[in-house]
Amino acid sequence: MEPSGNGDRRLTRRIVQLFAGLVLYGVSMAFMVESALGLNPWDVFHQGLSEVTGISFGWVVILLGIPILLLWIPLRQKPGFGTLANLVVVGFAVDGALAVLPAGGTIPARIGYLVCGILLNGLATGLYIGSRFGPGPRDGLMTGIVGRFPRLSIRLVRTTIELVVLGVGFLLGGTVGIGTLAYALAIGPLVHVFLPWCTVRTRAPEAQALAH
């Protein structure tokens, strides 16, 4: 049986890691926005909605997460603590970072922002997924569809969703460019590297209870 002190420390680490990952995720989004070289598909959609509505980028992230989370209901998905934290923290973090981050300006600076944003996004993803508190609203939508319709592959569902939001976001004025392609090629390998380092080992019953 695991000593209670070790369990408490592990839970504390998971909570700190979750919020650190979510804040860094928002910061990574801001770096990519300021690079003006292209965003990941969901952020193209977020930026497009922000351009059309006049609502800040971060608030679009938060407000869009609500109807996405409601779609979990027919998919029989249950949000975890990390899901609800993701809904709020990332949006505030990206708006805060955009408020203080200088514009990219020169091409070298913009490329630096893009590279930093993609690397930071990979680390942030490893941190918040590795905390094992549940997926974010958008990732949960993907896994929920696959769970509800098991004949569909994760690759097919994810590709379809991201192509749809990318296309709509582009039509709304979101930035698509070399950064979009660079993100698509790099994020999988980066998460593959960072996730094992960041995953907190927990006992199976404890992990299952806290994730749901």
PDB file of C-alpha atoms in Angstrom:
ATOM      1  CA  MET A   1       0.000   0.000   0.000  1.00  0.00           C
ATOM      2  CA  GLU A   2       1.327   3.428  -0.965  1.00  0.00           C
ATOM      3  CA  PRO A   3       2.074   5.769   1.985  1.00  0.00           C
ATOM      4  CA  SER A   4      -0.409   8.667   2.165  1.00  0.00           C
ATOM      5  CA  GLY A   5       2.433  11.205   2.087  1.00  0.00           C
ATOM      6  CA  ASN A   6       3.608   9.917  -1.288  1.00  0.00           C
ATOM      7  CA  GLY A   7       0.068   9.977  -2.604  1.00  0.00           C
ATOM      8  CA  ASP A   8      -0.422  13.582  -1.459  1.00  0.00           C
ATOM      9  CA  ARG A   9       2.831  14.702  -3.075  1.00  0.00           C
ATOM     10  CA  ARG A  10       1.908  12.946  -6.291  1.00  0.00           C
ATOM     11  CA  LEU A  11      -1.520  14.586  -6.366  1.00  0.00           C
ATOM     12  CA  THR A  12       0.059  17.989  -5.706  1.00  0.00           C
ATOM     13  CA  ARG A  13       2.490  17.426  -8.563  1.00  0.00           C
ATOM     14  CA  ARG A  14      -0.363  16.468 -10.887  1.00  0.00           C
ATOM     15  CA  ILE A  15      -2.344  19.602 -10.072  1.00  0.00           C
ATOM     16  CA  VAL A  16       0.676  21.901 -10.460  1.00  0.00           C
ATOM     17  CA  GLN A  17       1.642  20.156 -13.692  1.00  0.00           C
ATOM     18  CA  LEU A  18      -1.898  20.446 -15.066  1.00  0.00           C
ATOM     19  CA  PHE A  19      -2.102  24.207 -14.557  1.00  0.00           C
ATOM     20  CA  ALA A  20       1.484  24.768 -15.713  1.00  0.00           C
ATOM     21  CA  GLY A  21       0.713  22.853 -18.886  1.00  0.00           C
ATOM     22  CA  LEU A  22      -2.499  24.782 -19.553  1.00  0.00           C
ATOM     23  CA  VAL A  23      -0.837  28.166 -19.011  1.00  0.00           C
ATOM     24  CA  LEU A  24       2.094  27.216 -21.248  1.00  0.00           C
ATOM     25  CA  TYR A  25      -0.353  25.957 -23.864  1.00  0.00           C
ATOM     26  CA  GLY A  26      -1.990  29.383 -23.955  1.00  0.00           C
ATOM     27  CA  VAL A  27       1.407  31.075 -24.158  1.00  0.00           C
ATOM     28  CA  SER A  28       2.419  28.792 -27.041  1.00  0.00           C
ATOM     29  CA  MET A  29      -0.731  29.799 -28.919  1.00  0.00           C
ATOM     30  CA  ALA A  30       0.160  33.473 -28.446  1.00  0.00           C
ATOM     31  CA  PHE A  31       3.659  32.909 -29.882  1.00  0.00           C
ATOM     32  CA  MET A  32       2.161  31.321 -32.983  1.00  0.00           C
ATOM     33  CA  VAL A  33      -0.420  34.092 -33.374  1.00  0.00           C
ATOM     34  CA  GLU A  34       2.275  36.784 -33.186  1.00  0.00           C
ATOM     35  CA  SER A  35       4.445  34.915 -35.689  1.00  0.00           C
ATOM     36  CA  ALA A  36       1.724  35.504 -38.307  1.00  0.00           C
ATOM     37  CA  LEU A  37       3.090  32.484 -40.191  1.00  0.00           C
ATOM     38  CA  GLY A  38       0.162  30.140 -39.648  1.00  0.00           C
ATOM     39  CA  LEU A  39      -1.726  28.471 -36.819  1.00  0.00           C
ATOM     40  CA  ASN A  40      -2.903  24.983 -36.004  1.00  0.00           C
ATOM     41  CA  PRO A  41      -6.383  24.175 -37.391  1.00  0.00           C
ATOM     42  CA  TRP A  42      -8.379  24.933 -34.239  1.00  0.00           C
ATOM     43  CA  ASP A  43      -6.543  28.221 -33.732  1.00  0.00           C
ATOM     44  CA  VAL A  44      -7.184  29.225 -37.345  1.00  0.00           C
ATOM     45  CA  PHE A  45     -10.865  28.770 -36.469  1.00  0.00           C
ATOM     46  CA  HIS A  46     -10.490  30.676 -33.180  1.00  0.00           C
ATOM     47  CA  GLN A  47      -8.708  33.550 -34.916  1.00  0.00           C
ATOM     48  CA  GLY A  48     -11.283  33.656 -37.701  1.00  0.00           C
ATOM     49  CA  LEU A  49     -14.143  33.871 -35.202  1.00  0.00           C
ATOM     50  CA  SER A  50     -12.247  36.561 -33.298  1.00  0.00           C
ATOM     51  CA  GLU A  51     -11.834  38.595 -36.496  1.00  0.00           C
ATOM     52  CA  VAL A  52     -15.528  38.329 -37.375  1.00  0.00           C
ATOM     53  CA  THR A  53     -17.014  38.889 -33.919  1.00  0.00           C
ATOM     54  CA  GLY A  54     -14.503  41.319 -32.414  1.00  0.00           C
ATOM     55  CA  ILE A  55     -14.239  39.089 -29.334  1.00  0.00           C
ATOM     56  CA  SER A  56     -10.702  38.521 -28.070  1.00  0.00           C
ATOM     57  CA  PHE A  57      -8.887  35.367 -29.159  1.00  0.00           C
ATOM     58  CA  GLY A  58      -8.851  33.957 -25.636  1.00  0.00           C
ATOM     59  CA  TRP A  59     -12.543  34.554 -25.030  1.00  0.00           C
ATOM     60  CA  VAL A  60     -13.342  32.819 -28.316  1.00  0.00           C
ATOM     61  CA  VAL A  61     -11.362  29.806 -27.054  1.00  0.00           C
ATOM     62  CA  ILE A  62     -13.385  29.813 -23.814  1.00  0.00           C
ATOM     63  CA  LEU A  63     -16.822  30.460 -25.302  1.00  0.00           C
ATOM     64  CA  LEU A  64     -16.392  27.948 -28.126  1.00  0.00           C
ATOM     65  CA  GLY A  65     -15.405  25.322 -25.584  1.00  0.00           C
ATOM     66  CA  ILE A  66     -18.862  25.445 -24.000  1.00  0.00           C
ATOM     67  CA  PRO A  67     -20.922  24.138 -26.966  1.00  0.00           C
ATOM     68  CA  ILE A  68     -18.130  21.668 -27.744  1.00  0.00           C
ATOM     69  CA  LEU A  69     -18.407  20.357 -24.201  1.00  0.00           C
ATOM     70  CA  LEU A  70     -22.193  20.085 -24.572  1.00  0.00           C
ATOM     71  CA  LEU A  71     -21.600  17.806 -27.558  1.00  0.00           C
ATOM     72  CA  TRP A  72     -20.031  15.375 -25.096  1.00  0.00           C
ATOM     73  CA  ILE A  73     -23.490  14.606 -23.684  1.00  0.00           C
ATOM     74  CA  PRO A  74     -24.853  12.582 -26.631  1.00  0.00           C
ATOM     75  CA  LEU A  75     -21.405  11.014 -26.967  1.00  0.00           C
ATOM     76  CA  ARG A  76     -21.634   9.840 -23.328  1.00  0.00           C
ATOM     77  CA  GLN A  77     -18.373  11.499 -22.432  1.00  0.00           C
ATOM     78  CA  LYS A  78     -17.757  12.671 -18.864  1.00  0.00           C
ATOM     79  CA  PRO A  79     -15.524  15.710 -18.293  1.00  0.00           C
ATOM     80  CA  GLY A  80     -12.709  15.437 -15.803  1.00  0.00           C
ATOM     81  CA  PHE A  81     -11.205  18.131 -13.595  1.00  0.00           C
ATOM     82  CA  GLY A  82      -8.627  18.802 -16.288  1.00  0.00           C
ATOM     83  CA  THR A  83     -11.363  19.249 -18.893  1.00  0.00           C
ATOM     84  CA  LEU A  84     -13.020  22.054 -16.940  1.00  0.00           C
ATOM     85  CA  ALA A  85      -9.684  23.669 -16.113  1.00  0.00           C
ATOM     86  CA  ASN A  86      -8.731  23.529 -19.791  1.00  0.00           C
ATOM     87  CA  LEU A  87     -11.985  25.248 -20.707  1.00  0.00           C
ATOM     88  CA  VAL A  88     -11.040  28.372 -18.743  1.00  0.00           C
ATOM     89  CA  VAL A  89      -7.287  28.569 -18.169  1.00  0.00           C
ATOM     90  CA  VAL A  90      -6.040  28.322 -21.766  1.00  0.00           C
ATOM     91  CA  GLY A  91      -8.201  31.214 -22.937  1.00  0.00           C
ATOM     92  CA  PHE A  92      -7.085  33.561 -20.159  1.00  0.00           C
ATOM     93  CA  ALA A  93      -3.445  32.515 -20.660  1.00  0.00           C
ATOM     94  CA  VAL A  94      -3.447  33.235 -24.396  1.00  0.00           C
ATOM     95  CA  ASP A  95      -5.074  36.662 -23.920  1.00  0.00           C
ATOM     96  CA  GLY A  96      -2.590  37.515 -21.163  1.00  0.00           C
ATOM     97  CA  ALA A  97       0.369  36.452 -23.290  1.00  0.00           C
ATOM     98  CA  LEU A  98      -0.898  38.370 -26.333  1.00  0.00           C
ATOM     99  CA  ALA A  99      -1.192  41.494 -24.182  1.00  0.00           C
ATOM    100  CA  VAL A 100       2.499  41.476 -23.219  1.00  0.00           C
ATOM    101  CA  LEU A 101       4.220  39.708 -26.134  1.00  0.00           C
ATOM    102  CA  PRO A 102       5.857  42.141 -28.595  1.00  0.00           C
ATOM    103  CA  ALA A 103       4.846  41.818 -32.237  1.00  0.00           C
ATOM    104  CA  GLY A 104       7.152  39.593 -34.296  1.00  0.00           C
ATOM    105  CA  GLY A 105       8.165  42.319 -36.735  1.00  0.00           C
ATOM    106  CA  THR A 106      11.108  40.934 -38.722  1.00  0.00           C
ATOM    107  CA  ILE A 107      11.044  37.573 -40.479  1.00  0.00           C
ATOM    108  CA  PRO A 108      13.749  36.071 -38.186  1.00  0.00           C
ATOM    109  CA  ALA A 109      11.777  37.164 -35.125  1.00  0.00           C
ATOM    110  CA  ARG A 110       8.564  35.700 -36.529  1.00  0.00           C
ATOM    111  CA  ILE A 111      10.290  32.402 -37.325  1.00  0.00           C
ATOM    112  CA  GLY A 112      11.672  32.387 -33.786  1.00  0.00           C
ATOM    113  CA  TYR A 113       8.172  32.913 -32.413  1.00  0.00           C
ATOM    114  CA  LEU A 114       6.845  30.074 -34.561  1.00  0.00           C
ATOM    115  CA  VAL A 115       9.541  27.612 -33.506  1.00  0.00           C
ATOM    116  CA  CYS A 116       9.186  28.604 -29.855  1.00  0.00           C
ATOM    117  CA  GLY A 117       5.397  28.291 -30.065  1.00  0.00           C
ATOM    118  CA  ILE A 118       5.484  24.805 -31.580  1.00  0.00           C
ATOM    119  CA  LEU A 119       8.112  23.518 -29.125  1.00  0.00           C
ATOM    120  CA  LEU A 120       6.277  25.022 -26.164  1.00  0.00           C
ATOM    121  CA  ASN A 121       2.996  23.563 -27.393  1.00  0.00           C
ATOM    122  CA  GLY A 122       4.509  20.084 -27.492  1.00  0.00           C
ATOM    123  CA  LEU A 123       5.818  20.444 -23.945  1.00  0.00           C
ATOM    124  CA  ALA A 124       2.542  21.924 -22.693  1.00  0.00           C
ATOM    125  CA  THR A 125       0.564  19.080 -24.253  1.00  0.00           C
ATOM    126  CA  GLY A 126       2.797  16.539 -22.535  1.00  0.00           C
ATOM    127  CA  LEU A 127       2.372  18.324 -19.204  1.00  0.00           C
ATOM    128  CA  TYR A 128      -1.400  18.589 -19.146  1.00  0.00           C
ATOM    129  CA  ILE A 129      -2.073  15.158 -20.658  1.00  0.00           C
ATOM    130  CA  GLY A 130       0.583  13.625 -18.414  1.00  0.00           C
ATOM    131  CA  SER A 131      -1.184  15.002 -15.332  1.00  0.00           C
ATOM    132  CA  ARG A 132      -3.973  12.501 -16.110  1.00  0.00           C
ATOM    133  CA  PHE A 133      -6.923  14.702 -15.228  1.00  0.00           C
ATOM    134  CA  GLY A 134      -8.875  14.211 -18.443  1.00  0.00           C
ATOM    135  CA  PRO A 135      -8.719  15.580 -22.015  1.00  0.00           C
ATOM    136  CA  GLY A 136      -9.593  19.080 -23.122  1.00  0.00           C
ATOM    137  CA  PRO A 137     -13.004  19.766 -24.716  1.00  0.00           C
ATOM    138  CA  ARG A 138     -11.716  19.498 -28.296  1.00  0.00           C
ATOM    139  CA  ASP A 139      -9.679  16.318 -27.763  1.00  0.00           C
ATOM    140  CA  GLY A 140     -12.587  14.792 -25.841  1.00  0.00           C
ATOM    141  CA  LEU A 141     -14.894  15.472 -28.774  1.00  0.00           C
ATOM    142  CA  MET A 142     -12.593  13.428 -30.997  1.00  0.00           C
ATOM    143  CA  THR A 143     -12.241  10.513 -28.584  1.00  0.00           C
ATOM    144  CA  GLY A 144     -15.968  10.640 -27.799  1.00  0.00           C
ATOM    145  CA  ILE A 145     -16.904  10.249 -31.469  1.00  0.00           C
ATOM    146  CA  VAL A 146     -14.513   7.310 -31.810  1.00  0.00           C
ATOM    147  CA  GLY A 147     -15.909   5.748 -28.630  1.00  0.00           C
ATOM    148  CA  ARG A 148     -19.497   6.165 -29.831  1.00  0.00           C
ATOM    149  CA  PHE A 149     -18.729   4.936 -33.354  1.00  0.00           C
ATOM    150  CA  PRO A 150     -15.909   2.395 -32.920  1.00  0.00           C
ATOM    151  CA  ARG A 151     -15.724   1.617 -36.638  1.00  0.00           C
ATOM    152  CA  LEU A 152     -14.240   5.075 -37.184  1.00  0.00           C
ATOM    153  CA  SER A 153     -10.505   5.451 -36.630  1.00  0.00           C
ATOM    154  CA  ILE A 154      -9.005   8.222 -34.485  1.00  0.00           C
ATOM    155  CA  ARG A 155      -6.948   9.311 -37.499  1.00  0.00           C
ATOM    156  CA  LEU A 156     -10.046   9.678 -39.696  1.00  0.00           C
ATOM    157  CA  VAL A 157     -12.068  11.527 -37.058  1.00  0.00           C
ATOM    158  CA  ARG A 158      -9.267  13.882 -36.102  1.00  0.00           C
ATOM    159  CA  THR A 159      -8.365  14.628 -39.721  1.00  0.00           C
ATOM    160  CA  THR A 160     -11.990  15.305 -40.624  1.00  0.00           C
ATOM    161  CA  ILE A 161     -12.593  17.621 -37.666  1.00  0.00           C
ATOM    162  CA  GLU A 162      -9.373  19.549 -38.231  1.00  0.00           C
ATOM    163  CA  LEU A 163      -9.950  19.950 -41.967  1.00  0.00           C
ATOM    164  CA  VAL A 164     -13.434  21.314 -41.284  1.00  0.00           C
ATOM    165  CA  VAL A 165     -12.331  23.845 -38.649  1.00  0.00           C
ATOM    166  CA  LEU A 166      -9.289  24.783 -40.750  1.00  0.00           C
ATOM    167  CA  GLY A 167     -11.421  25.464 -43.814  1.00  0.00           C
ATOM    168  CA  VAL A 168     -14.066  27.443 -41.961  1.00  0.00           C
ATOM    169  CA  GLY A 169     -11.429  29.364 -40.009  1.00  0.00           C
ATOM    170  CA  PHE A 170      -9.573  30.264 -43.208  1.00  0.00           C
ATOM    171  CA  LEU A 171     -12.792  31.559 -44.791  1.00  0.00           C
ATOM    172  CA  LEU A 172     -13.388  33.676 -41.680  1.00  0.00           C
ATOM    173  CA  GLY A 173      -9.928  35.248 -41.920  1.00  0.00           C
ATOM    174  CA  GLY A 174      -7.743  32.965 -39.800  1.00  0.00           C
ATOM    175  CA  THR A 175      -4.045  32.703 -40.673  1.00  0.00           C
ATOM    176  CA  VAL A 176      -3.005  29.626 -42.657  1.00  0.00           C
ATOM    177  CA  GLY A 177       0.620  29.344 -43.732  1.00  0.00           C
ATOM    178  CA  ILE A 178       3.915  27.541 -43.329  1.00  0.00           C
ATOM    179  CA  GLY A 179       3.341  27.473 -39.584  1.00  0.00           C
ATOM    180  CA  THR A 180       0.184  25.405 -40.080  1.00  0.00           C
ATOM    181  CA  LEU A 181       2.162  22.778 -41.982  1.00  0.00           C
ATOM    182  CA  ALA A 182       5.103  22.930 -39.561  1.00  0.00           C
ATOM    183  CA  TYR A 183       2.766  22.382 -36.612  1.00  0.00           C
ATOM    184  CA  ALA A 184       1.067  19.428 -38.295  1.00  0.00           C
ATOM    185  CA  LEU A 185       4.412  17.753 -38.992  1.00  0.00           C
ATOM    186  CA  ALA A 186       6.080  18.511 -35.655  1.00  0.00           C
ATOM    187  CA  ILE A 187       3.446  18.218 -32.941  1.00  0.00           C
ATOM    188  CA  GLY A 188       3.099  14.418 -33.058  1.00  0.00           C
ATOM    189  CA  PRO A 189       6.820  13.694 -32.677  1.00  0.00           C
ATOM    190  CA  LEU A 190       7.164  16.405 -29.991  1.00  0.00           C
ATOM    191  CA  VAL A 191       4.344  14.978 -27.876  1.00  0.00           C
ATOM    192  CA  HIS A 192       5.823  11.516 -28.392  1.00  0.00           C
ATOM    193  CA  VAL A 193       9.057  12.786 -26.826  1.00  0.00           C
ATOM    194  CA  PHE A 194       7.605  14.916 -24.026  1.00  0.00           C
ATOM    195  CA  LEU A 195       4.670  12.780 -22.873  1.00  0.00           C
ATOM    196  CA  PRO A 196       6.694   9.909 -21.348  1.00  0.00           C
ATOM    197  CA  TRP A 197       8.772  12.439 -19.379  1.00  0.00           C
ATOM    198  CA  CYS A 198       5.686  14.247 -18.111  1.00  0.00           C
ATOM    199  CA  THR A 199       3.322  11.378 -17.325  1.00  0.00           C
ATOM    200  CA  VAL A 200       2.739  11.017 -13.595  1.00  0.00           C
ATOM    201  CA  ARG A 201       2.611   7.399 -12.514  1.00  0.00           C
ATOM    202  CA  THR A 202      -0.417   6.638 -10.388  1.00  0.00           C
ATOM    203  CA  ARG A 203      -2.127   3.560  -9.105  1.00  0.00           C
ATOM    204  CA  ALA A 204      -4.820   2.466 -11.573  1.00  0.00           C
ATOM    205  CA  PRO A 205      -7.821   2.915  -9.208  1.00  0.00           C
ATOM    206  CA  GLU A 206      -6.627   6.360  -8.115  1.00  0.00           C
ATOM    207  CA  ALA A 207      -5.940   7.505 -11.661  1.00  0.00           C
ATOM    208  CA  GLN A 208      -9.322   6.304 -12.888  1.00  0.00           C
ATOM    209  CA  ALA A 209     -11.224   7.991 -10.070  1.00  0.00           C
ATOM    210  CA  LEU A 210      -9.480  11.362 -10.437  1.00  0.00           C
ATOM    211  CA  ALA A 211      -9.598  11.398 -14.229  1.00  0.00           C
ATOM    212  CA  HIS A 212     -13.360  11.043 -14.192  1.00  0.00           C
TER     213      HIS A 212
END
